[in-house]
Amino acid sequence: MNRTSRVCLGPSFVVPTYLGWNRACSSGWFRILSLRAVRRGVSGLPGKGLLAAGLLGGLLFLQTGSMAAAVARPAKMDPAASGTAKKVHIYFSETTLKNGLRVQLAEDHGAPVIALNIAYDVGSRNERKGLTGFAHLFEHLMFKGSKNVGDGEHFYQIFSNGGSMNGTTGADITLYFATLPANQLELALFLEADRMRSLDLTQEKLDNQRHAVQEERRLRVDNQPYGRADEYFGELFYDNFAYKHSTIGSMEDLNAASLEDAADFFQTYYAPNNGVLSLVGDFDSTQALKLIRKYFESIPRQPAPPAVELKEPLQTAERRDTVTDPLARLTQIQIAYKLPAGNTADLPALQVLSSILQGGQSSRLYQSLNKDRELVVDIGGFVDERIGPGGLYIGATLRPDSKPADVESAIYTQIDLLMKAPVAAWELQKAKNTTRLVFLQSIRSVQARATLLGSYTVKFGDPDLINTRLDQFDTVTDDDVQRVARRYLQARNRTVVVTSPIPAGGSAAAALEQPGA
C-alpha cells in the first residue's frame, strides 16, 4: 500500500546493507530494485527505492527525531574506541502479554511524537500455490475497517491528528506503522487493536481491494521496463516455492482469492501471539504498558501458524536466460549469488564485501565499468538478507554500444580480484565507515527504530540486533572478505538474466510471452 509521501532510500541516497539492500532509486536496474520491493520483497515502503529486501529491509522513515535524541538515555562511550567513536545504544524494554503479544518500549523524549509499529510474522513465504499475492492483498484489507472503525476511517483519524501511516508486505514479514503527536498514543493503540481483534471482512471489500492490487501489478510490473523480467528472475533464482513466487502475485491467483481464504488467513496469522508491538517515542513506559494491556491483552490468542520450509537445494551449476522487453530501451544484466539464511556468521562479511564491490560511486564496479571503461549507465546491487536463503544481487544497465558479454566479463574480473588478493586496509575501513554511517542514519527517526525492533524480532528472534549489528561489522577482517568471496561468488552459484530491448522490426507481442518459455 502506498498512501503516504515517499522518500528515496539509496546512493544516490544510501540503503542499509545490514538489512539487505544496498543501492536503489535511479534508472534501469535501480528502478527494478525499487519495484522488487513489491514484486519479490516488500510493498508499501515510504520511498521510491528500496529501503529493502529486506527489511525489510533499511526502512529509513525520515520523519521526526534526530541522532542527538536517538536514545532514551545518553549514549555511552565505548572504552575500546579511545574517544574516537560513540557506542550508540537503543534502550528498550520487552514484555509478553498473556495472549502472547510481544511488546517493546523505547522512550525517546527528544520530540513530542510517538511511533507505533505492529509486525506480523507472515509474508508471501506463507502463501500456498494458487493463492500467490494473498499476503499483500490482505494488507490492503486491513485498512478497510473493523468493528468500531469505519472503512477509510483509520486513515482519516491518523491524518487529521497530524500523523502519518502505512503498511508494507514482504516475503518474510508484514508491517503496519504510524507516527503521531505524543498526545495521540491512545488513538494509535485503539486503531491497531480494533483491527487485530475484529477486522470487518466482506465480499465487496475483498473485490474492491483485489482490483486495487491488480491495478498495482499493472502499474509496477506489467507496464514497467524490466518488470516482468525481474519477476522471472526470482522464479529462476529460487527453487522453493516460498521464495520463488513474487509478493505481488499473479492475476489468476488474485482472482481466485475467496472471502473464506481471507477469514482463514486473518485467524491464522493476525493473532496477537503472531505479532510484535514496538513503541518508540515520547511516553512514559508504565502508562504506555497500561494502555497496551487495556486494548490488546483481551484479544484471544490462536494456535501457532504452520511452519514453512525455506531451505533451498544446493545449486551446482550456473542458471542463465535471456529475455526481451518491449518497454526496455537499454540492455540490462541481472546477476545474483545464492547466500545462506540471514543473521548467520558469514552475513556481516558478505555485506562488507558488497559495499566494497558495489556500494556507491567509489566502489570497484562503478569505478571500473562506469567511470574507467564507460560500459554501463549505472551499476550496483545489495545483499538481500532473509529468514531463509538470500542473495547478493548485482545489476547493470548497459550503454547502447556495450556488449553484454564484455560487461559480464568485467564484473567477474572484479569478483576474481576479491578472491585472489586481500582487500587493502583503507578500502576495508571505508566499507566499515560507510556501513556505520548508514546504520546510524537508519535509526535517526523514532519510526525507523520501531520498525527495526519489530523486524529483527520477527525475522531473527533478536530485537537487540539493533544494538549489536555494528559490532558484527567492526569485527570483519580482510581474510573474512576474501573467504566469503571464494565460498559464495562462484560461477556455479550464480543466476544471470540478460534483458534486451526488442530489436528494430521485432514483434512486441512475442516478447510479452512468459520469459524463459
Short mmCIF file of C-alpha atoms in Angstrom, two decimals:
data_model
loop_
_atom_site.label_atom_id
_atom_site.label_comp_id
_atom_site.label_asym_id
_atom_site.label_seq_id
_atom_site.Cartn_x
_atom_site.Cartn_y
_atom_site.Cartn_z
CA MET A 1 0.00 0.00 0.00
CA ASN A 2 1.31 3.42 -0.85
CA ARG A 3 -0.71 6.13 0.83
CA THR A 4 1.96 8.46 2.17
CA SER A 5 4.59 10.58 0.51
CA ARG A 6 7.74 8.72 -0.33
CA VAL A 7 11.39 9.36 0.33
CA CYS A 8 14.19 7.92 -1.75
CA LEU A 9 16.48 5.50 0.06
CA GLY A 10 19.81 4.61 -1.51
CA PRO A 11 23.00 6.03 -3.06
CA SER A 12 22.21 8.40 -4.95
CA PHE A 13 21.00 8.03 -1.39
CA VAL A 14 22.05 5.18 0.90
CA VAL A 15 20.23 1.98 1.71
CA PRO A 16 21.45 -0.10 4.64
CA THR A 17 23.40 -3.17 3.63
CA TYR A 18 22.83 -4.66 7.07
CA LEU A 19 19.14 -5.17 6.28
CA GLY A 20 19.81 -6.47 2.84
CA TRP A 21 19.54 -3.51 0.46
CA ASN A 22 22.46 -1.51 -0.75
CA ARG A 23 21.64 0.64 -3.77
CA ALA A 24 18.43 1.61 -5.45
CA CYS A 25 16.46 4.53 -6.82
CA SER A 26 17.66 5.51 -10.26
CA SER A 27 17.04 4.40 -13.80
CA GLY A 28 17.28 0.87 -15.15
CA TRP A 29 18.30 -1.76 -12.61
CA PHE A 30 17.88 0.57 -9.65
CA ARG A 31 14.29 1.23 -10.61
CA ILE A 32 13.94 -2.53 -10.71
CA LEU A 33 15.24 -2.78 -7.16
CA SER A 34 12.50 -0.42 -6.00
CA LEU A 35 9.89 -2.43 -7.86
CA ARG A 36 11.27 -5.67 -6.43
CA ALA A 37 10.04 -4.32 -3.11
CA VAL A 38 6.54 -5.13 -4.28
CA ARG A 39 7.16 -7.97 -6.67
CA ARG A 40 9.51 -10.02 -4.51
CA GLY A 41 10.35 -8.41 -1.23
CA VAL A 42 8.35 -5.54 0.23
CA SER A 43 5.38 -3.43 -0.75
CA GLY A 44 4.21 -0.15 0.67
CA LEU A 45 7.56 1.30 1.67
CA PRO A 46 7.61 5.06 2.12
CA GLY A 47 10.23 5.55 -0.56
CA LYS A 48 10.74 5.39 -4.33
CA GLY A 49 13.57 2.94 -3.85
CA LEU A 50 14.08 0.04 -1.57
CA LEU A 51 14.88 0.71 1.71
CA ALA A 52 14.63 -3.10 1.16
CA ALA A 53 14.59 -6.57 0.61
CA GLY A 54 14.92 -6.83 3.18
CA LEU A 55 13.85 -5.43 5.88
CA LEU A 56 12.63 -5.22 5.48
CA GLY A 57 14.64 -4.46 4.72
CA GLY A 58 16.63 -0.28 5.75
CA LEU A 59 13.29 1.37 6.11
CA LEU A 60 14.58 4.90 6.60
CA PHE A 61 11.38 6.59 7.62
CA LEU A 62 12.94 10.04 7.70
CA GLN A 63 10.29 11.69 9.79
CA THR A 64 10.75 13.13 13.27
CA GLY A 65 13.75 12.66 15.52
CA SER A 66 17.47 13.25 15.41
CA MET A 67 20.60 11.33 16.21
CA ALA A 68 21.07 13.56 19.25
CA ALA A 69 17.81 12.20 20.63
CA ALA A 70 18.12 8.67 19.30
CA VAL A 71 18.30 7.00 22.68
CA ALA A 72 16.21 7.10 25.81
CA ARG A 73 19.29 7.78 27.90
CA PRO A 74 22.63 9.36 26.93
CA ALA A 75 24.73 7.19 24.64
CA LYS A 76 27.63 5.56 26.44
CA MET A 77 31.17 5.82 25.18
CA ASP A 78 32.84 2.64 24.04
CA PRO A 79 36.09 2.31 26.02
CA ALA A 80 37.69 0.50 23.09
CA ALA A 81 37.03 3.44 20.81
CA SER A 82 39.64 5.63 22.55
CA GLY A 83 37.42 8.67 22.30
CA THR A 84 37.05 8.49 18.50
CA ALA A 85 33.57 6.96 18.20
CA LYS A 86 30.46 6.71 20.27
CA LYS A 87 28.88 3.43 21.21
CA VAL A 88 25.24 4.12 20.42
CA HIS A 89 22.77 2.03 22.36
CA ILE A 90 18.99 1.92 21.99
CA TYR A 91 17.49 1.20 25.40
CA PHE A 92 14.23 -0.72 25.28
CA SER A 93 12.17 -2.98 27.49
CA GLU A 94 10.29 -6.09 26.39
CA THR A 95 7.14 -7.67 27.83
CA THR A 96 4.93 -10.51 26.63
CA LEU A 97 1.21 -10.18 27.28
CA LYS A 98 -0.94 -13.11 28.43
CA ASN A 99 -2.15 -13.68 24.85
CA GLY A 100 1.40 -13.93 23.51
CA LEU A 101 1.79 -10.44 22.04
CA ARG A 102 5.38 -9.25 22.43
CA VAL A 103 5.63 -5.59 23.43
CA GLN A 104 8.77 -3.46 23.06
CA LEU A 105 9.00 0.03 24.55
CA ALA A 106 11.78 2.55 23.90
CA GLU A 107 11.37 6.01 25.38
CA ASP A 108 12.77 8.99 23.44
CA HIS A 109 11.85 12.44 24.76
CA GLY A 110 13.71 14.39 22.08
CA ALA A 111 10.49 15.39 20.32
CA PRO A 112 6.77 15.15 21.28
CA VAL A 113 5.98 12.26 18.94
CA ILE A 114 5.39 8.54 19.17
CA ALA A 115 5.89 5.80 16.58
CA LEU A 116 3.93 2.56 16.69
CA ASN A 117 4.85 -0.48 14.64
CA ILE A 118 2.97 -3.79 14.53
CA ALA A 119 4.98 -6.58 12.91
CA TYR A 120 3.23 -9.81 11.95
CA ASP A 121 5.17 -12.99 11.32
CA VAL A 122 3.69 -13.52 7.87
CA GLY A 123 4.69 -12.72 4.31
CA SER A 124 4.48 -14.15 0.84
CA ARG A 125 6.58 -17.12 2.07
CA ASN A 126 3.43 -18.28 3.90
CA GLU A 127 1.27 -18.37 0.76
CA ARG A 128 0.28 -21.61 -0.88
CA LYS A 129 0.22 -22.44 -4.56
CA GLY A 130 -2.82 -20.97 -6.24
CA LEU A 131 -3.00 -18.03 -3.81
CA THR A 132 0.11 -16.00 -4.58
CA GLY A 133 -0.17 -12.33 -3.70
CA PHE A 134 -2.58 -13.04 -0.86
CA ALA A 135 -0.43 -11.66 1.97
CA HIS A 136 -0.16 -8.33 0.17
CA LEU A 137 -3.84 -8.36 -0.74
CA PHE A 138 -4.70 -8.95 2.91
CA GLU A 139 -2.55 -6.00 3.94
CA HIS A 140 -4.89 -3.85 1.84
CA LEU A 141 -7.93 -5.35 3.57
CA MET A 142 -6.56 -4.34 6.96
CA PHE A 143 -7.32 -0.71 6.08
CA LYS A 144 -10.97 -1.37 5.15
CA GLY A 145 -12.49 -1.07 8.60
CA SER A 146 -13.16 -3.07 11.76
CA LYS A 147 -15.91 -3.33 14.35
CA ASN A 148 -15.52 0.21 15.71
CA VAL A 149 -13.65 1.84 12.82
CA GLY A 150 -15.33 2.55 9.50
CA ASP A 151 -14.00 1.90 6.01
CA GLY A 152 -11.28 4.52 5.43
CA GLU A 153 -11.60 5.95 8.95
CA HIS A 154 -8.20 4.62 10.01
CA PHE A 155 -6.52 6.98 7.53
CA TYR A 156 -8.80 9.85 8.46
CA GLN A 157 -8.10 9.55 12.18
CA ILE A 158 -4.32 9.38 11.72
CA PHE A 159 -4.02 12.15 9.13
CA SER A 160 -6.46 14.54 10.78
CA ASN A 161 -4.47 14.27 14.01
CA GLY A 162 -1.22 15.24 12.33
CA GLY A 163 0.17 11.76 11.80
CA SER A 164 1.43 9.54 9.01
CA MET A 165 0.91 5.83 8.45
CA ASN A 166 1.30 2.97 6.01
CA GLY A 167 1.65 -0.78 5.67
CA THR A 168 4.19 -2.98 3.94
CA THR A 169 4.27 -6.63 2.92
CA GLY A 170 7.42 -8.58 2.18
CA ALA A 171 8.50 -12.12 1.59
CA ASP A 172 9.14 -12.60 5.33
CA ILE A 173 7.10 -10.03 7.24
CA THR A 174 4.13 -7.66 7.22
CA LEU A 175 4.32 -4.29 9.00
CA TYR A 176 1.80 -1.62 9.96
CA PHE A 177 3.19 1.64 11.26
CA ALA A 178 2.10 5.10 12.30
CA THR A 179 3.73 8.24 13.68
CA LEU A 180 1.61 10.67 15.69
CA PRO A 181 1.90 13.52 18.17
CA ALA A 182 2.61 12.08 21.61
CA ASN A 183 -0.84 13.05 22.95
CA GLN A 184 -2.44 10.70 20.40
CA LEU A 185 -0.84 7.48 21.68
CA GLU A 186 -4.14 6.04 22.85
CA LEU A 187 -5.71 6.67 19.43
CA ALA A 188 -2.92 4.74 17.70
CA LEU A 189 -3.28 1.80 20.08
CA PHE A 190 -7.07 1.73 19.76
CA LEU A 191 -6.97 1.67 15.96
CA GLU A 192 -4.44 -1.16 15.78
CA ALA A 193 -6.12 -3.24 18.48
CA ASP A 194 -9.55 -2.90 16.89
CA ARG A 195 -8.47 -4.32 13.56
CA MET A 196 -6.39 -7.05 15.22
CA ARG A 197 -9.48 -8.05 17.18
CA SER A 198 -12.36 -7.54 14.75
CA LEU A 199 -11.45 -6.87 11.13
CA ASP A 200 -14.57 -6.35 9.01
CA LEU A 201 -14.31 -8.67 6.01
CA THR A 202 -16.94 -8.58 3.26
CA GLN A 203 -17.09 -9.76 -0.33
CA GLU A 204 -17.47 -6.18 -1.53
CA LYS A 205 -14.28 -5.10 0.25
CA LEU A 206 -12.38 -8.13 -1.00
CA ASP A 207 -13.38 -7.43 -4.60
CA ASN A 208 -12.53 -3.75 -4.24
CA GLN A 209 -9.02 -4.40 -2.95
CA ARG A 210 -8.45 -7.30 -5.33
CA HIS A 211 -8.93 -4.86 -8.19
CA ALA A 212 -6.68 -2.30 -6.46
CA VAL A 213 -3.85 -4.83 -6.16
CA GLN A 214 -4.31 -5.97 -9.76
CA GLU A 215 -4.01 -2.36 -10.87
CA GLU A 216 -0.90 -2.06 -8.70
CA ARG A 217 0.54 -5.05 -10.52
CA ARG A 218 -0.18 -3.47 -13.89
CA LEU A 219 1.48 -0.26 -12.78
CA ARG A 220 4.57 -1.74 -11.13
CA VAL A 221 5.20 -4.95 -13.03
CA ASP A 222 3.37 -5.46 -16.31
CA ASN A 223 3.78 -1.91 -17.63
CA GLN A 224 7.25 -1.14 -16.24
CA PRO A 225 10.51 -1.60 -18.14
CA TYR A 226 12.21 -4.80 -16.95
CA GLY A 227 9.25 -5.52 -14.68
CA ARG A 228 8.29 -8.96 -15.87
CA ALA A 229 11.91 -9.97 -16.41
CA ASP A 230 12.67 -9.06 -12.82
CA GLU A 231 9.75 -11.17 -11.62
CA TYR A 232 11.03 -14.03 -13.73
CA PHE A 233 14.49 -13.61 -12.20
CA GLY A 234 13.10 -14.58 -8.80
CA GLU A 235 11.47 -17.65 -10.29
CA LEU A 236 14.76 -18.71 -11.84
CA PHE A 237 16.87 -17.89 -8.77
CA TYR A 238 14.85 -19.85 -6.21
CA ASP A 239 13.64 -23.47 -6.22
CA ASN A 240 11.50 -23.43 -3.07
CA PHE A 241 8.01 -22.08 -3.75
CA ALA A 242 8.11 -19.99 -0.55
CA TYR A 243 10.52 -17.51 -2.16
CA LYS A 244 10.19 -18.48 -5.80
CA HIS A 245 6.98 -16.53 -6.45
CA SER A 246 6.55 -12.76 -6.30
CA THR A 247 4.95 -10.90 -3.41
CA ILE A 248 2.57 -9.08 -5.77
CA GLY A 249 1.24 -12.42 -7.07
CA SER A 250 -0.35 -13.35 -10.37
CA MET A 251 -3.60 -12.04 -11.82
CA GLU A 252 -5.06 -15.54 -11.86
CA ASP A 253 -4.28 -16.20 -8.20
CA LEU A 254 -5.61 -12.81 -7.11
CA ASN A 255 -8.86 -13.64 -8.91
CA ALA A 256 -9.01 -16.97 -7.09
CA ALA A 257 -8.86 -15.45 -3.58
CA SER A 258 -12.13 -16.01 -1.69
CA LEU A 259 -13.73 -14.48 1.37
CA GLU A 260 -13.21 -17.78 3.18
CA ASP A 261 -9.49 -17.59 2.36
CA ALA A 262 -9.39 -14.09 3.86
CA ALA A 263 -11.14 -15.17 7.07
CA ASP A 264 -8.79 -18.15 7.50
CA PHE A 265 -5.74 -16.00 6.84
CA PHE A 266 -6.83 -13.43 9.41
CA GLN A 267 -7.45 -16.01 12.12
CA THR A 268 -4.19 -17.85 11.42
CA TYR A 269 -1.69 -15.03 11.04
CA TYR A 270 -3.20 -11.87 12.57
CA ALA A 271 -3.30 -13.23 16.09
CA PRO A 272 -1.54 -11.44 18.98
CA ASN A 273 0.77 -14.40 19.54
CA ASN A 274 2.00 -13.99 15.94
CA GLY A 275 2.76 -10.29 16.30
CA VAL A 276 5.19 -7.82 17.84
CA LEU A 277 4.19 -4.34 19.03
CA SER A 278 7.05 -1.84 19.08
CA LEU A 279 6.54 1.65 20.50
CA VAL A 280 9.22 4.35 20.39
CA GLY A 281 8.95 7.98 21.37
CA ASP A 282 7.79 10.48 23.96
CA PHE A 283 5.81 8.47 26.51
CA ASP A 284 6.05 7.02 29.99
CA SER A 285 6.62 3.27 29.77
CA THR A 286 4.48 2.43 32.79
CA GLN A 287 1.49 4.37 31.47
CA ALA A 288 2.00 3.13 27.91
CA LEU A 289 2.06 -0.50 29.02
CA LYS A 290 -1.20 0.02 30.92
CA LEU A 291 -2.83 1.32 27.74
CA ILE A 292 -1.41 -1.55 25.68
CA ARG A 293 -2.80 -4.09 28.14
CA LYS A 294 -6.16 -2.29 28.10
CA TYR A 295 -6.55 -2.53 24.34
CA PHE A 296 -4.64 -5.68 23.36
CA GLU A 297 -4.48 -8.20 26.20
CA SER A 298 -8.08 -9.41 25.87
CA ILE A 299 -7.65 -10.29 22.19
CA PRO A 300 -7.72 -14.11 22.02
CA ARG A 301 -4.56 -15.92 21.05
CA GLN A 302 -4.75 -18.53 18.26
CA PRO A 303 -2.91 -21.77 17.51
CA ALA A 304 0.58 -21.21 16.14
CA PRO A 305 0.65 -20.94 12.33
CA PRO A 306 2.09 -23.87 10.38
CA ALA A 307 5.85 -23.77 9.88
CA VAL A 308 7.21 -23.01 6.41
CA GLU A 309 10.18 -24.88 4.97
CA LEU A 310 12.58 -22.32 3.45
CA LYS A 311 15.60 -24.49 2.64
CA GLU A 312 16.99 -24.44 -0.89
CA PRO A 313 18.69 -27.38 -2.60
CA LEU A 314 22.39 -26.88 -3.31
CA GLN A 315 22.90 -25.10 -6.62
CA THR A 316 25.54 -26.90 -8.66
CA ALA A 317 25.56 -25.02 -11.98
CA GLU A 318 25.01 -21.51 -13.29
CA ARG A 319 21.43 -20.65 -14.25
CA ARG A 320 21.08 -18.34 -17.21
CA ASP A 321 18.41 -16.96 -19.51
CA THR A 322 17.83 -14.11 -21.94
CA VAL A 323 14.57 -12.23 -22.42
CA THR A 324 13.31 -9.33 -24.48
CA ASP A 325 11.24 -6.46 -23.14
CA PRO A 326 9.11 -4.19 -25.36
CA LEU A 327 9.30 -1.43 -22.73
CA ALA A 328 13.07 -1.51 -22.26
CA ARG A 329 15.33 0.93 -24.06
CA LEU A 330 18.68 -0.38 -22.87
CA THR A 331 20.04 -3.85 -22.18
CA GLN A 332 20.14 -4.85 -18.53
CA ILE A 333 22.11 -7.62 -16.81
CA GLN A 334 20.91 -9.07 -13.51
CA ILE A 335 23.21 -11.35 -11.53
CA ALA A 336 22.67 -12.92 -8.13
CA TYR A 337 24.63 -15.37 -5.98
CA LYS A 338 22.84 -17.63 -3.51
CA LEU A 339 23.60 -16.81 0.15
CA PRO A 340 22.80 -18.50 3.47
CA ALA A 341 19.94 -17.54 5.76
CA GLY A 342 20.04 -14.12 7.40
CA ASN A 343 21.79 -13.32 10.67
CA THR A 344 24.29 -16.13 10.23
CA ALA A 345 28.04 -15.99 10.68
CA ASP A 346 29.04 -15.04 7.13
CA LEU A 347 26.47 -12.27 6.54
CA PRO A 348 28.50 -9.37 8.05
CA ALA A 349 31.48 -10.19 5.83
CA LEU A 350 29.23 -10.56 2.79
CA GLN A 351 27.68 -7.16 3.44
CA VAL A 352 31.09 -5.54 3.81
CA LEU A 353 32.13 -7.30 0.59
CA SER A 354 29.07 -5.92 -1.17
CA SER A 355 29.95 -2.41 -0.02
CA ILE A 356 33.49 -2.76 -1.40
CA LEU A 357 32.28 -4.25 -4.67
CA GLN A 358 29.26 -2.07 -5.45
CA GLY A 359 28.48 0.38 -2.65
CA GLY A 360 28.36 3.81 -4.24
CA GLN A 361 30.43 5.67 -6.82
CA SER A 362 33.75 4.86 -5.14
CA SER A 363 33.08 1.11 -5.36
CA ARG A 364 35.12 -1.19 -7.56
CA LEU A 365 32.37 -1.98 -10.05
CA TYR A 366 31.32 1.64 -10.52
CA GLN A 367 34.88 2.88 -10.92
CA SER A 368 35.83 0.11 -13.33
CA LEU A 369 32.74 -0.32 -15.51
CA ASN A 370 31.22 3.15 -15.40
CA LYS A 371 33.99 5.66 -14.88
CA ASP A 372 37.02 3.96 -16.43
CA ARG A 373 35.65 1.79 -19.24
CA GLU A 374 32.28 3.53 -19.78
CA LEU A 375 30.48 0.22 -20.36
CA VAL A 376 27.40 0.93 -18.27
CA VAL A 377 24.95 3.70 -17.49
CA ASP A 378 24.83 2.57 -13.88
CA ILE A 379 25.73 -0.42 -11.79
CA GLY A 380 25.23 -1.55 -8.20
CA GLY A 381 23.41 -4.00 -6.00
CA PHE A 382 22.67 -5.21 -2.50
CA VAL A 383 22.62 -8.14 -0.10
CA ASP A 384 19.10 -9.47 0.38
CA GLU A 385 19.00 -10.82 3.95
CA ARG A 386 16.00 -13.03 4.65
CA ILE A 387 14.80 -15.51 7.24
CA GLY A 388 15.77 -18.20 4.74
CA PRO A 389 18.39 -18.18 1.98
CA GLY A 390 19.06 -14.78 0.42
CA GLY A 391 21.28 -13.46 -2.30
CA LEU A 392 23.94 -10.97 -3.33
CA TYR A 393 22.48 -9.05 -6.27
CA ILE A 394 24.36 -7.13 -8.95
CA GLY A 395 22.64 -5.16 -11.70
CA ALA A 396 23.99 -3.21 -14.64
CA THR A 397 22.23 -1.08 -17.25
CA LEU A 398 24.38 -1.06 -20.38
CA ARG A 399 25.32 1.82 -22.64
CA PRO A 400 23.85 1.42 -26.15
CA ASP A 401 27.19 0.40 -27.70
CA SER A 402 28.20 -2.08 -24.98
CA LYS A 403 28.06 -5.85 -25.36
CA PRO A 404 26.58 -7.95 -22.53
CA ALA A 405 29.49 -10.41 -22.69
CA ASP A 406 32.01 -7.61 -22.16
CA VAL A 407 30.10 -6.22 -19.18
CA GLU A 408 29.74 -9.64 -17.56
CA SER A 409 33.43 -10.35 -18.07
CA ALA A 410 34.36 -7.03 -16.43
CA ILE A 411 32.12 -7.79 -13.43
CA TYR A 412 33.60 -11.26 -12.96
CA THR A 413 37.11 -9.81 -13.21
CA GLN A 414 36.44 -7.59 -10.21
CA ILE A 415 35.00 -10.54 -8.29
CA ASP A 416 38.08 -12.63 -9.13
CA LEU A 417 40.29 -9.86 -7.73
CA LEU A 418 38.42 -10.08 -4.42
CA MET A 419 39.08 -13.81 -4.35
CA LYS A 420 42.77 -13.58 -5.23
CA ALA A 421 44.06 -10.60 -3.28
CA PRO A 422 43.28 -9.32 0.22
CA VAL A 423 41.39 -6.04 0.46
CA ALA A 424 43.59 -3.09 1.31
CA ALA A 425 43.25 -1.77 4.85
CA TRP A 426 41.97 1.64 3.68
CA GLU A 427 39.30 0.04 1.48
CA LEU A 428 38.12 -2.25 4.25
CA GLN A 429 37.91 0.68 6.66
CA LYS A 430 35.99 2.73 4.10
CA ALA A 431 33.40 -0.03 3.78
CA LYS A 432 33.07 -0.26 7.57
CA ASN A 433 32.74 3.52 7.87
CA THR A 434 30.02 3.53 5.24
CA THR A 435 28.19 0.72 7.00
CA ARG A 436 28.38 2.58 10.31
CA LEU A 437 27.12 5.81 8.74
CA VAL A 438 24.22 4.08 7.02
CA PHE A 439 23.22 2.30 10.21
CA LEU A 440 23.29 5.48 12.28
CA GLN A 441 21.27 7.30 9.64
CA SER A 442 18.74 4.48 9.67
CA ILE A 443 17.97 4.81 13.38
CA ARG A 444 17.57 8.58 13.42
CA SER A 445 13.78 8.58 13.43
CA VAL A 446 11.53 7.05 16.04
CA GLN A 447 9.61 5.22 13.31
CA ALA A 448 12.76 3.61 11.93
CA ARG A 449 13.71 2.34 15.38
CA ALA A 450 10.23 0.93 16.00
CA THR A 451 10.34 -0.81 12.64
CA LEU A 452 13.79 -2.27 13.19
CA LEU A 453 12.89 -3.61 16.63
CA GLY A 454 9.83 -5.41 15.26
CA SER A 455 11.57 -6.60 12.11
CA TYR A 456 14.59 -8.03 13.91
CA THR A 457 12.27 -9.81 16.33
CA VAL A 458 10.10 -11.43 13.66
CA LYS A 459 12.89 -12.26 11.25
CA PHE A 460 15.65 -13.36 13.62
CA GLY A 461 14.12 -13.53 17.09
CA ASP A 462 16.57 -10.94 18.39
CA PRO A 463 15.49 -7.29 18.80
CA ASP A 464 18.87 -6.48 20.37
CA LEU A 465 20.41 -6.72 16.90
CA ILE A 466 19.62 -3.01 16.79
CA ASN A 467 22.48 -2.66 19.30
CA THR A 468 24.86 -5.41 18.15
CA ARG A 469 24.86 -5.13 14.36
CA LEU A 470 27.62 -2.52 14.28
CA ASP A 471 29.83 -4.76 16.40
CA GLN A 472 29.38 -7.56 13.85
CA PHE A 473 30.66 -5.35 11.04
CA ASP A 474 33.54 -3.98 13.09
CA THR A 475 34.99 -7.47 13.52
CA VAL A 476 35.12 -8.26 9.78
CA THR A 477 38.70 -8.71 8.51
CA ASP A 478 40.26 -8.74 5.03
CA ASP A 479 40.59 -12.52 5.38
CA ASP A 480 36.83 -12.76 6.04
CA VAL A 481 36.04 -10.81 2.88
CA GLN A 482 38.33 -12.98 0.77
CA ARG A 483 36.97 -16.18 2.35
CA VAL A 484 33.29 -15.42 1.67
CA ALA A 485 34.10 -14.26 -1.85
CA ARG A 486 35.72 -17.61 -2.58
CA ARG A 487 32.92 -19.54 -0.93
CA TYR A 488 29.83 -17.85 -2.36
CA LEU A 489 30.78 -15.91 -5.52
CA GLN A 490 31.44 -18.98 -7.64
CA ALA A 491 30.07 -19.32 -11.16
CA ARG A 492 28.12 -22.44 -10.21
CA ASN A 493 26.30 -20.46 -7.50
CA ARG A 494 25.02 -17.63 -9.68
CA THR A 495 21.92 -16.84 -11.72
CA VAL A 496 22.05 -14.48 -14.70
CA VAL A 497 19.26 -12.89 -16.73
CA VAL A 498 20.02 -10.57 -19.65
CA THR A 499 17.08 -8.39 -20.70
CA SER A 500 17.27 -6.66 -24.08
CA PRO A 501 15.03 -4.22 -25.93
CA ILE A 502 13.12 -5.57 -28.89
CA PRO A 503 15.31 -5.09 -31.97
CA ALA A 504 14.09 -2.82 -34.73
CA GLY A 505 11.36 -4.58 -36.66
CA GLY A 506 10.83 -7.15 -33.92
CA SER A 507 7.46 -8.25 -32.60
CA ALA A 508 6.34 -6.74 -29.29
CA ALA A 509 3.67 -9.41 -28.95
CA ALA A 510 6.24 -12.19 -28.95
CA ALA A 511 8.20 -10.51 -26.19
CA LEU A 512 5.18 -10.42 -23.91
CA GLU A 513 5.18 -14.19 -23.60
CA GLN A 514 6.37 -15.67 -20.33
CA PRO A 515 10.19 -15.24 -20.12
CA GLY A 516 12.05 -18.48 -20.40
CA ALA A 517 9.15 -20.22 -22.14
#
